[in-house]
Amino acid sequence: MGHRSKLVAWAMFGASCALVMAGGSCGRGSSGDGPGAARGAHGSAQSFSPFIAVDQFGYRPAAEKIAVLRTPVIGFDKDKSYTPGAKVAIVDAHSGAKVLEAVPQPWNGGATDDSSGDKAWWLDFSSVTAVGDYFVLDEAANARSVVFHIGDDAYRDVLTQSTRMFYYQRDGIAKDAKYAGADWADDMAHPQDEKCRLFSDGSSPRDLHGGWFDAGDENRYTNWAANDVIELLHAYVENPTAFGDATNIPESGNAVPDLLDEVKWEIDWLVRMQNADGSLLSVAGHQGASPPSADKSPCKYGPVNTSGTLTTAAAFAFASKVYGSVPSVATAYPGFSIDLGTRAKVAWTWAVAHPGVTFYNTGAVASGEQEVDDNARLQKKVQAAVYLFRLTGDAKYQSFVDANYSSLLSSFDPYHMDQLDAALDYTNASGATASTTSAILAAFKRGVESPEYLGTLTSNPDPYLAPLHAYVWGSNLAKAGQGNMFADVATFSVDATASEGAMRAAERYVHYLHGVNPLQLVYLSNMPGAKKGVTRFFHTWFARGSQWDAVGVSKYGPPPGYLVGGPNPGYNWDPCCPSGCGGRWGCGKSSLARCGSAVLSPPAGQPPQKSYLDFNDNWPLDSWAVSEPDDGYQAQWVRLVSKFVK
């Protein structure tokens, strides 16, 4: 489903109602602590306080380090309270020695924050730089934090697991226990993809195997897949040394960075979706099952569309340039880079000749709607022109960018990073028009240095240090996107005087997703080293009642590294609840019982940052609006955290 659709689609879940019921549960979800043990001798033996939030994986030695001490005032935990002692210590987790004592500073003069419902204090321990394992200790209140690590390797394992998420999302391949782990091994998913048929008449079989499941469903969407390719390639280009060749995927050890191997898996599927005339099929869908190999439903695909063809032209062009710059790729994948460049150009040619071909797939194929309007289609055309110009230097692409670049800057927010990325990328192109480059950088500088963005470094509107203008479906996508937007200040040398502060701001969003939030929750699943992390999330494979339902509940639980959608104060149960669900999708009156007596709170009825629940219930509780992962969320996150990995 995914936030990217901005829809709550009924079709996919209606078809799977019988499957959900057979799984044995459509009941309410529950939250819980993650499975990982914290580092350090003290960390594994002692409990931790719900009032002291730190990055559960740790901090880089030279980076800012701020623990957030909290007392809830509004929300589901308002009956709890905490007041920090006069001084709070940082303690070496192995020796027990105090390495720092400091006075906690009240946030905003002791005010209550609307977004979290909390009052807070900050404990700045940035001066602690020695590599080691530590925890925060408030002796007066008999409270302590989880154990965290200080070291340049603090996020190495996080990045590895986060990139491995895409391996678990692979379609058209068996998940060998050697790579997936015994808990998540599975036979080949959807071998029927090799004879995928047009949804409308069942004719024209195509081999469309491969690619990644887009989100918690098992469908594949051309527009979104191409955007994910671009985002992950940005992650590689911006910090190639963060990505090694030993993350234990089938291609590991071939001298090509594993991230590029993984992205190639998605690109190869896009290649299969391309017709000889350059156009791209729009979508390929299944019903889905747990595990994926159990899904015997036929593969159906949608016809070509202009938007998907343009986004893929951009992805092929960017990939051609990136893969062509890595010497080992030519040995491992001969001709790959050159072929992608050719494909990008013919896709552009077709799209120019067919500027308005659309296909709205909801109700026909898959569940999320990826089609776009005329304005967004123009943006995709400019995006394609940017990457084709960077690849070829052809003036026809340059002139199109020069005439239309402003469309890429029309939505300045962290939900539209693909547009900002394309505009900024043009400024790095050899031979780019100077006036266009200056205009793009000036517009980006004005936007990012506004009070809503970098201005928050001085106004401090969020006690958890990762402000977001609005929490909606997919807020964790925006958190990661916001971090990447700030990092772009340094990446593109927008303002030398602001670069240090911008990178500090970017890393604060890493800390938020690692537990510096009012729930003290690592928003990644089943992570080693996380004391409290996501235990279950909406996914067809890891469905409620399956063997992979939840850590500590089902036989296995889901695999590590999935970033969930995050807090969504707009969450609600299905409109048919509490009394109108009987008979919907043929589920009978038993479906009424799934609603319960009132909408789940949390997520509903809470301050925005507390509008989250660790649950994976299907219709009619619709957990996908809160806990569903998405390849787009994941790509944005991988790009952000990789910036801080050596």
XYZ file of C-alpha atoms in Angstrom:
646
model
C 0.000 0.000 0.000
C 2.449 2.656 1.195
C 2.081 6.357 1.939
C 3.051 7.150 -1.625
C -0.440 6.236 -2.826
C -2.108 8.597 -0.317
C -5.078 6.229 -0.539
C -6.694 3.616 1.629
C -7.396 1.085 -1.091
C -9.968 -1.612 -0.466
C -9.386 -3.945 -3.362
C -6.269 -5.796 -2.237
C -7.559 -6.561 1.230
C -10.993 -7.656 0.154
C -9.446 -10.432 -1.877
C -7.377 -11.595 1.065
C -10.099 -11.636 3.754
C -10.425 -15.417 3.674
C -6.674 -15.775 3.936
C -6.540 -13.462 6.942
C -9.279 -15.389 8.695
C -7.519 -18.670 7.965
C -4.410 -17.229 9.572
C -6.242 -17.380 12.857
C -6.393 -13.780 13.974
C -7.747 -10.407 13.010
C -7.573 -9.101 16.554
C -5.908 -6.064 17.958
C -2.171 -5.582 17.917
C 0.062 -4.940 20.862
C 3.300 -3.154 21.437
C 6.437 -4.474 23.054
C 10.173 -4.282 23.384
C 12.532 -5.382 20.658
C 14.613 -8.545 20.958
C 18.115 -7.135 20.926
C 20.215 -6.942 24.050
C 21.881 -3.616 24.719
C 25.658 -3.531 24.658
C 27.687 -3.605 27.838
C 27.805 -5.578 31.063
C 25.378 -3.300 32.886
C 22.990 -2.971 29.954
C 21.852 -6.584 29.798
C 21.047 -6.868 33.502
C 19.248 -3.637 34.359
C 15.900 -2.321 33.261
C 15.687 1.117 31.699
C 13.523 4.109 32.434
C 10.646 5.185 30.175
C 11.717 8.767 30.902
C 15.241 8.873 29.421
C 15.445 8.734 25.622
C 18.764 8.160 23.842
C 19.882 6.802 20.485
C 19.813 3.091 21.294
C 22.620 2.323 18.862
C 24.816 5.208 19.906
C 26.666 8.268 18.728
C 29.741 9.139 16.716
C 32.560 10.425 18.947
C 32.733 13.927 17.476
C 28.965 14.331 17.039
C 26.404 16.137 19.149
C 24.939 13.927 21.895
C 21.781 14.982 23.721
C 19.659 12.732 25.915
C 16.024 13.780 26.271
C 14.513 13.415 29.736
C 10.721 13.468 29.620
C 7.602 13.573 31.724
C 4.312 12.866 29.931
C 1.482 15.376 30.340
C -0.870 14.533 27.465
C -1.539 11.158 25.888
C -1.877 7.500 26.811
C 0.984 7.693 29.359
C -0.093 10.895 31.131
C -0.581 9.053 34.432
C 3.215 8.639 34.693
C 5.556 11.368 35.843
C 9.234 12.112 36.291
C 11.359 14.982 37.536
C 15.105 14.713 36.957
C 17.584 15.109 39.770
C 19.740 18.207 40.143
C 22.511 16.404 38.277
C 22.451 13.456 35.909
C 25.485 11.334 35.026
C 26.960 9.562 32.027
C 28.295 6.218 33.235
C 30.783 3.816 31.668
C 28.737 0.625 31.268
C 31.718 -1.634 31.953
C 33.563 0.041 34.799
C 30.615 1.804 36.400
C 32.620 5.036 36.562
C 30.874 8.365 36.066
C 32.532 10.151 33.162
C 30.331 13.246 33.313
C 27.799 14.876 35.610
C 25.663 17.702 34.294
C 22.537 19.717 35.055
C 19.555 18.878 32.794
C 18.229 21.959 30.998
C 14.440 22.374 30.696
C 13.125 22.564 27.156
C 11.343 25.811 26.325
C 11.193 26.981 29.923
C 9.264 23.934 31.101
C 6.470 24.179 28.525
C 4.436 21.206 27.349
C 5.068 20.284 23.724
C 1.924 19.893 21.618
C 3.447 17.408 19.178
C 4.491 14.917 21.872
C 2.378 15.867 24.875
C 5.539 15.922 27.000
C 7.611 18.282 29.090
C 11.304 17.665 28.575
C 14.859 18.395 29.674
C 18.033 18.085 27.640
C 21.242 16.526 28.900
C 24.084 17.495 26.566
C 27.001 15.062 26.833
C 28.716 15.950 23.556
C 31.982 16.319 25.481
C 32.092 12.530 26.029
C 34.099 11.323 23.036
C 35.962 8.222 24.188
C 34.972 5.053 22.369
C 32.976 2.789 24.659
C 29.588 1.804 26.040
C 27.633 4.108 28.320
C 24.277 4.868 29.895
C 22.568 7.894 31.423
C 21.995 7.596 35.174
C 19.728 9.726 37.362
C 20.563 8.503 40.845
C 18.085 10.799 42.574
C 15.189 9.395 40.568
C 16.599 5.859 40.395
C 16.343 5.976 36.603
C 18.719 5.047 33.815
C 18.760 4.807 30.049
C 19.538 1.892 27.791
C 23.209 1.251 27.124
C 24.500 2.902 23.963
C 27.794 2.858 22.090
C 30.076 5.749 21.247
C 32.238 5.027 18.223
C 32.561 5.674 14.519
C 30.959 2.256 13.953
C 27.767 3.127 15.860
C 25.519 2.834 12.800
C 27.397 0.243 10.746
C 25.102 -2.654 11.688
C 22.046 -0.454 11.279
C 23.034 0.367 7.708
C 23.751 -3.275 6.911
C 20.368 -4.479 8.168
C 18.558 -1.559 6.552
C 19.996 -2.355 3.128
C 19.357 -6.086 3.592
C 15.654 -5.265 3.898
C 15.570 -5.064 0.108
C 16.816 -8.662 -0.153
C 13.788 -9.828 1.860
C 11.606 -7.769 -0.485
C 12.938 -9.543 -3.587
C 10.338 -11.168 -5.782
C 11.013 -14.066 -8.148
C 13.707 -15.690 -6.047
C 13.946 -18.324 -3.337
C 15.136 -16.958 0.003
C 17.970 -19.362 0.771
C 18.625 -19.844 4.493
C 22.297 -19.114 3.804
C 21.370 -15.509 3.036
C 17.966 -14.965 4.622
C 18.573 -16.899 7.821
C 16.656 -20.045 8.678
C 13.763 -18.065 10.166
C 13.006 -16.301 6.875
C 13.911 -18.921 4.291
C 11.258 -19.476 1.634
C 10.831 -21.164 -1.715
C 10.696 -19.077 -4.879
C 8.172 -16.274 -4.718
C 5.802 -16.070 -7.675
C 7.341 -18.261 -10.384
C 4.110 -17.459 -12.255
C 5.605 -14.026 -12.959
C 7.408 -15.586 -15.890
C 4.003 -15.754 -17.588
C 2.422 -12.537 -16.438
C -0.627 -11.452 -18.434
C -2.335 -8.165 -19.236
C -5.039 -7.578 -16.624
C -7.811 -6.691 -19.089
C -7.878 -9.704 -21.377
C -5.424 -12.274 -20.047
C -3.431 -12.279 -23.268
C 0.149 -11.308 -24.060
C 2.174 -13.340 -21.530
C 5.374 -11.574 -20.442
C 8.308 -12.612 -18.296
C 8.085 -10.025 -15.525
C 9.827 -11.836 -12.695
C 12.081 -10.038 -10.238
C 12.086 -6.653 -8.604
C 11.045 -5.867 -5.037
C 7.706 -6.070 -3.283
C 6.851 -2.386 -3.079
C 5.722 -2.263 0.545
C 3.647 -4.545 2.768
C 1.912 -5.821 -0.345
C 3.559 -8.025 -2.958
C 2.940 -5.729 -5.925
C 5.496 -3.855 -8.032
C 4.947 -0.359 -9.393
C 7.116 1.130 -12.126
C 6.937 4.752 -10.986
C 7.841 3.991 -7.397
C 10.438 1.359 -8.247
C 12.310 3.805 -10.468
C 12.244 6.479 -7.768
C 13.630 4.001 -5.241
C 16.481 3.178 -7.619
C 17.346 6.868 -7.932
C 17.263 7.457 -4.174
C 19.521 4.495 -3.394
C 21.962 5.517 -6.103
C 22.139 8.940 -4.440
C 23.036 7.183 -1.195
C 25.885 5.398 -2.939
C 27.197 8.452 -4.816
C 27.165 10.640 -1.707
C 29.154 8.191 0.432
C 30.399 5.169 -1.550
C 32.750 4.034 1.213
C 29.758 3.287 3.448
C 28.774 0.342 1.245
C 30.811 -2.828 1.223
C 30.668 -6.184 -0.525
C 30.005 -8.481 2.430
C 26.414 -8.019 3.620
C 25.549 -11.660 2.883
C 23.358 -11.421 -0.182
C 23.818 -13.850 -3.100
C 26.035 -11.384 -4.988
C 28.369 -10.639 -2.066
C 32.027 -11.106 -2.902
C 31.780 -10.152 -6.588
C 33.822 -6.954 -6.065
C 30.729 -4.784 -6.679
C 29.307 -2.975 -3.624
C 26.311 -4.951 -2.406
C 24.042 -1.914 -2.580
C 24.686 -1.696 -6.334
C 24.042 -5.437 -6.673
C 20.752 -5.053 -4.831
C 19.660 -2.038 -6.871
C 20.494 -3.973 -10.039
C 17.906 -6.560 -8.985
C 15.253 -3.836 -9.198
C 16.670 -2.360 -12.405
C 16.603 -5.772 -14.096
C 12.870 -5.947 -13.417
C 12.375 -2.469 -14.899
C 14.247 -3.681 -17.985
C 11.734 -6.520 -18.332
C 8.900 -3.994 -18.022
C 10.211 -2.008 -21.005
C 8.833 -2.550 -24.490
C 10.928 -2.432 -27.645
C 9.546 1.033 -28.457
C 10.897 2.369 -25.138
C 7.614 2.544 -23.204
C 7.270 1.004 -19.740
C 4.459 -1.168 -18.440
C 2.980 0.484 -15.369
C 2.482 -2.207 -12.727
C 2.554 -5.932 -11.983
C 0.407 -7.359 -9.207
C -0.512 -10.399 -7.130
C -2.940 -11.209 -4.376
C -0.100 -11.955 -1.948
C 0.296 -14.648 0.699
C 2.282 -15.698 3.765
C 4.896 -16.818 2.913
C 5.146 -15.341 -0.598
C 5.868 -18.749 -2.121
C 2.346 -19.807 -1.089
C 0.767 -17.242 -3.417
C -0.450 -19.096 -6.501
C -2.600 -16.247 -7.813
C -1.930 -15.258 -11.420
C 0.407 -12.377 -12.197
C -1.369 -9.468 -13.884
C 0.206 -6.367 -15.367
C -1.061 -2.960 -16.401
C -0.465 -1.245 -19.752
C 2.117 1.426 -20.461
C 1.907 4.947 -19.077
C 3.896 8.125 -19.670
C 4.744 8.873 -16.047
C 6.285 5.461 -15.391
C 8.231 5.665 -18.634
C 9.668 9.081 -17.700
C 10.612 8.063 -14.160
C 12.309 4.956 -15.506
C 14.142 6.997 -18.142
C 15.549 9.042 -15.254
C 16.492 5.905 -13.301
C 18.153 4.226 -16.302
C 20.133 7.371 -17.140
C 21.341 7.907 -13.568
C 22.140 4.209 -13.166
C 24.079 4.197 -16.443
C 26.273 7.005 -15.163
C 26.762 5.543 -11.674
C 27.439 1.953 -12.733
C 29.689 3.183 -15.520
C 31.850 4.930 -12.920
C 32.535 1.733 -10.928
C 35.285 -0.305 -12.644
C 34.258 -3.644 -11.129
C 30.787 -3.375 -12.679
C 32.173 -3.806 -16.198
C 33.669 -7.140 -15.140
C 30.690 -8.398 -13.147
C 27.998 -7.090 -15.507
C 29.472 -6.527 -18.996
C 27.549 -4.025 -21.098
C 25.104 -3.214 -18.312
C 25.843 0.490 -18.051
C 25.835 1.093 -21.804
C 22.567 -0.790 -22.245
C 20.868 1.329 -19.576
C 21.942 4.518 -21.330
C 20.375 3.321 -24.554
C 17.187 2.332 -22.764
C 16.949 5.731 -21.084
C 17.094 7.537 -24.414
C 14.452 5.404 -26.139
C 12.168 5.756 -23.102
C 12.498 9.543 -23.358
C 11.738 9.453 -27.083
C 8.571 7.428 -26.540
C 7.376 9.676 -23.697
C 7.906 12.828 -25.766
C 5.808 11.297 -28.547
C 3.127 10.094 -26.080
C 2.910 12.847 -23.428
C -0.413 11.972 -21.787
C -0.847 8.194 -21.591
C -2.242 7.271 -18.172
C -3.325 4.128 -16.349
C -5.077 4.291 -12.986
C -4.548 0.818 -11.636
C -6.553 0.815 -8.391
C -9.350 -1.707 -8.697
C -7.713 -3.314 -11.699
C -4.163 -4.252 -10.725
C -2.564 -3.935 -7.275
C -3.698 -1.566 -4.526
C -1.681 1.633 -4.315
C -2.302 4.274 -6.965
C 0.913 5.471 -8.612
C -0.513 7.505 -11.494
C 0.059 11.273 -11.396
C -1.530 14.462 -12.694
C -0.303 16.743 -15.481
C 1.896 18.851 -13.197
C 3.636 15.841 -11.682
C 4.132 14.373 -15.141
C 5.942 17.566 -16.165
C 8.150 17.237 -13.096
C 9.003 13.685 -14.087
C 9.917 14.849 -17.557
C 12.263 17.483 -16.122
C 13.714 14.854 -13.793
C 14.409 12.561 -16.751
C 15.968 15.446 -18.693
C 18.316 16.229 -15.788
C 19.740 12.720 -15.605
C 19.886 12.312 -19.370
C 21.779 15.587 -19.639
C 24.215 14.467 -16.960
C 24.746 11.244 -18.886
C 24.946 12.576 -22.436
C 25.534 16.346 -22.359
C 22.926 16.624 -25.123
C 21.604 20.178 -25.514
C 18.009 19.058 -26.053
C 17.840 17.811 -22.472
C 19.602 20.897 -21.158
C 17.208 23.289 -22.855
C 14.212 21.430 -21.451
C 15.608 21.672 -17.921
C 16.416 25.362 -18.336
C 12.861 26.089 -19.455
C 11.097 24.014 -16.778
C 13.369 23.603 -13.721
C 11.092 25.758 -11.536
C 8.487 22.983 -11.551
C 10.886 20.860 -9.496
C 10.942 23.512 -6.770
C 7.183 23.987 -6.561
C 6.832 21.646 -3.561
C 9.538 22.354 -1.007
C 9.013 19.724 1.664
C 10.518 16.390 2.734
C 7.801 14.375 0.978
C 9.088 15.524 -2.438
C 12.795 14.821 -2.191
C 12.884 13.252 -5.668
C 12.100 16.648 -7.180
C 14.624 18.521 -5.038
C 17.249 15.862 -5.769
C 16.818 16.268 -9.513
C 17.037 20.061 -9.362
C 20.168 19.969 -7.210
C 21.727 17.284 -9.386
C 21.501 19.563 -12.385
C 23.755 22.059 -10.596
C 26.505 19.414 -10.558
C 26.218 18.608 -14.265
C 29.167 19.458 -16.466
C 28.121 22.295 -18.767
C 24.926 23.142 -16.873
C 23.575 26.598 -17.628
C 25.045 28.965 -15.048
C 21.928 31.064 -14.588
C 19.792 27.969 -14.004
C 22.293 26.589 -11.533
C 22.367 29.864 -9.612
C 18.581 30.078 -9.540
C 18.206 26.510 -8.244
C 20.789 26.950 -5.488
C 19.332 30.308 -4.456
C 15.811 28.866 -4.266
C 17.005 25.859 -2.273
C 18.956 28.105 0.093
C 15.916 30.303 0.720
C 13.740 27.298 1.398
C 16.065 25.295 3.600
C 17.186 28.266 5.701
C 13.610 29.330 6.451
C 12.234 29.248 10.028
C 10.446 25.972 9.244
C 13.670 24.158 8.372
C 17.181 25.181 9.450
C 15.616 27.956 11.504
C 14.539 25.236 13.928
C 18.164 24.908 15.071
C 17.700 28.109 17.059
C 13.958 28.078 17.752
C 14.005 24.455 19.013
C 10.302 23.739 18.415
C 10.602 20.009 19.180
C 11.981 18.670 22.482
C 13.053 15.532 20.605
C 15.149 17.663 18.235
C 13.643 16.373 14.973
C 10.818 18.792 14.132
C 8.327 18.020 11.412
C 5.831 20.513 10.061
C 3.021 17.951 9.983
C 2.644 14.297 10.991
C 0.682 12.365 8.386
C 0.713 8.895 6.863
C 4.370 8.002 6.315
C 5.800 10.506 8.792
C 9.012 8.480 9.047
C 9.548 9.044 5.321
C 9.378 12.771 6.038
C 11.736 12.432 9.011
C 14.367 10.747 6.830
C 13.672 13.153 3.973
C 14.067 16.135 6.279
C 17.454 14.833 7.364
C 18.536 14.391 3.751
C 17.326 17.872 2.874
C 19.515 19.342 5.604
C 22.500 17.246 4.543
C 22.103 18.591 1.005
C 23.224 21.979 2.333
C 26.685 20.469 2.788
C 26.564 18.031 -0.134
C 25.842 20.784 -2.657
C 27.869 23.513 -0.900
C 24.783 25.693 -0.620
C 26.116 27.753 2.295
C 29.520 27.069 3.815
C 28.612 28.869 7.038
C 25.530 26.685 7.520
C 27.008 23.292 6.605
C 28.075 22.243 10.096
C 24.713 23.118 11.611
C 22.883 21.444 8.746
C 24.733 18.159 9.253
C 24.070 18.360 12.992
C 20.380 18.838 12.221
C 20.427 15.914 9.772
C 21.870 13.537 12.349
C 19.162 14.472 14.838
C 16.667 12.704 12.563
C 18.788 9.561 12.769
C 18.576 9.790 16.559
C 14.798 10.236 16.395
C 14.370 7.042 14.366
C 16.777 5.268 16.736
C 14.697 5.988 19.832
C 14.952 9.692 20.690
C 11.180 10.053 20.567
C 8.411 9.996 23.180
C 7.869 6.260 22.683
C 11.609 5.516 23.012
C 11.033 3.236 20.043
C 13.541 2.261 17.389
C 11.361 2.500 14.287
C 13.207 -0.429 12.675
C 12.070 -4.016 13.093
C 13.709 -6.736 15.151
C 17.071 -4.968 15.343
C 20.013 -6.498 17.181
C 21.187 -3.962 19.739
C 17.813 -2.272 20.160
C 16.315 -2.554 23.620
C 12.915 -1.389 22.392
C 12.137 -1.683 18.693
C 9.371 -2.570 16.256
C 8.165 -6.121 16.879
C 5.435 -6.360 14.232
C 4.302 -4.369 11.215
C 1.788 -4.618 8.405
C 3.036 -6.949 5.681
C 1.374 -9.733 3.717
C 4.264 -12.093 4.474
C 4.543 -11.253 8.173
C 0.780 -11.215 8.658
C -1.120 -11.393 11.901
C -1.464 -15.026 12.943
C 1.392 -16.209 10.721
C 4.656 -17.764 11.888
C 6.270 -14.362 11.335
C 3.646 -12.279 13.142
C 5.646 -10.663 15.953
C 8.892 -10.948 17.871
C 8.331 -12.934 21.042
C 4.804 -13.910 20.006
C 4.988 -16.004 16.855
C 7.498 -18.711 15.999
C 9.837 -16.364 14.174
C 8.815 -12.725 13.982
C 9.710 -10.494 11.022
C 13.300 -9.991 9.834
C 15.490 -7.085 10.919
C 15.778 -3.659 9.396
C 12.316 -2.672 8.118
C 11.463 1.009 8.669
C 7.755 1.433 9.419
C 5.535 4.325 8.340
C 5.467 5.930 11.762
C 3.112 8.102 13.827
C -0.072 9.092 12.006
C -2.605 11.179 13.946
C -4.950 10.756 10.981
C -5.318 7.028 11.707
C -8.842 5.675 12.061
C -10.476 2.304 11.788
C -12.365 1.528 8.616
C -15.550 3.577 8.119
C -17.603 0.391 8.352
C -16.708 0.044 12.046
C -18.108 -0.424 14.604
C -21.275 -1.979 13.230
C -21.290 -1.969 9.447
C -18.601 -4.483 8.509
C -20.678 -7.649 8.450
C -20.772 -9.206 5.032
C -18.116 -6.939 3.543
C -15.776 -8.972 1.305
C -17.832 -12.046 2.143
C -16.320 -12.213 5.614
C -19.675 -12.528 7.363
C -20.795 -11.160 10.695
C -17.612 -12.350 12.385
C -15.836 -9.358 10.914
C -17.855 -7.096 13.217
C -15.914 -8.427 16.196
C -12.654 -7.189 14.756
C -13.652 -3.569 15.213
C -13.913 -3.719 18.984
C -15.880 -1.166 20.940
C -13.818 1.909 20.020
C -11.072 2.970 17.652
C -7.612 1.902 18.837
C -5.951 4.571 20.973
C -3.053 4.769 20.406
C -2.715 5.427 17.504
C -5.897 7.523 17.468
C -6.621 10.337 19.884
C -3.003 11.027 20.796
C -0.515 13.849 20.330
C 1.063 13.458 16.878
C 4.342 11.884 18.024
C 2.451 9.323 20.127
C 0.074 8.341 17.309
C 1.747 4.990 16.761
C 1.062 1.367 17.696
C 3.088 -1.773 17.064
C 0.294 -3.668 15.274
C -0.298 -5.466 11.995
C -4.070 -5.989 11.814
C -5.624 -6.120 8.363
C -9.057 -4.730 7.467
C -11.041 -3.251 9.182
C -8.427 -1.970 11.670
C -6.212 -0.923 8.754
C -2.829 -0.941 10.459
C -1.158 -0.163 7.127
C -1.816 3.543 7.753
C 0.632 3.389 10.682
C 2.943 0.397 10.659
C 3.421 -0.541 7.007
C 6.971 -0.389 5.610
C 7.655 0.853 2.104
C 10.679 0.674 -0.204
C 10.477 4.448 -0.632
C 10.682 5.006 3.123
C 13.561 2.555 3.276
C 15.528 4.151 0.440
C 15.231 7.594 2.006
C 16.355 6.148 5.334
C 19.338 4.251 3.860
C 20.458 7.454 2.192
C 20.300 9.351 5.490
C 21.988 6.901 7.837
C 24.721 6.074 5.309
C 25.953 9.665 5.509
C 27.178 8.948 9.030
C 28.900 5.610 8.381
C 32.579 5.315 7.542
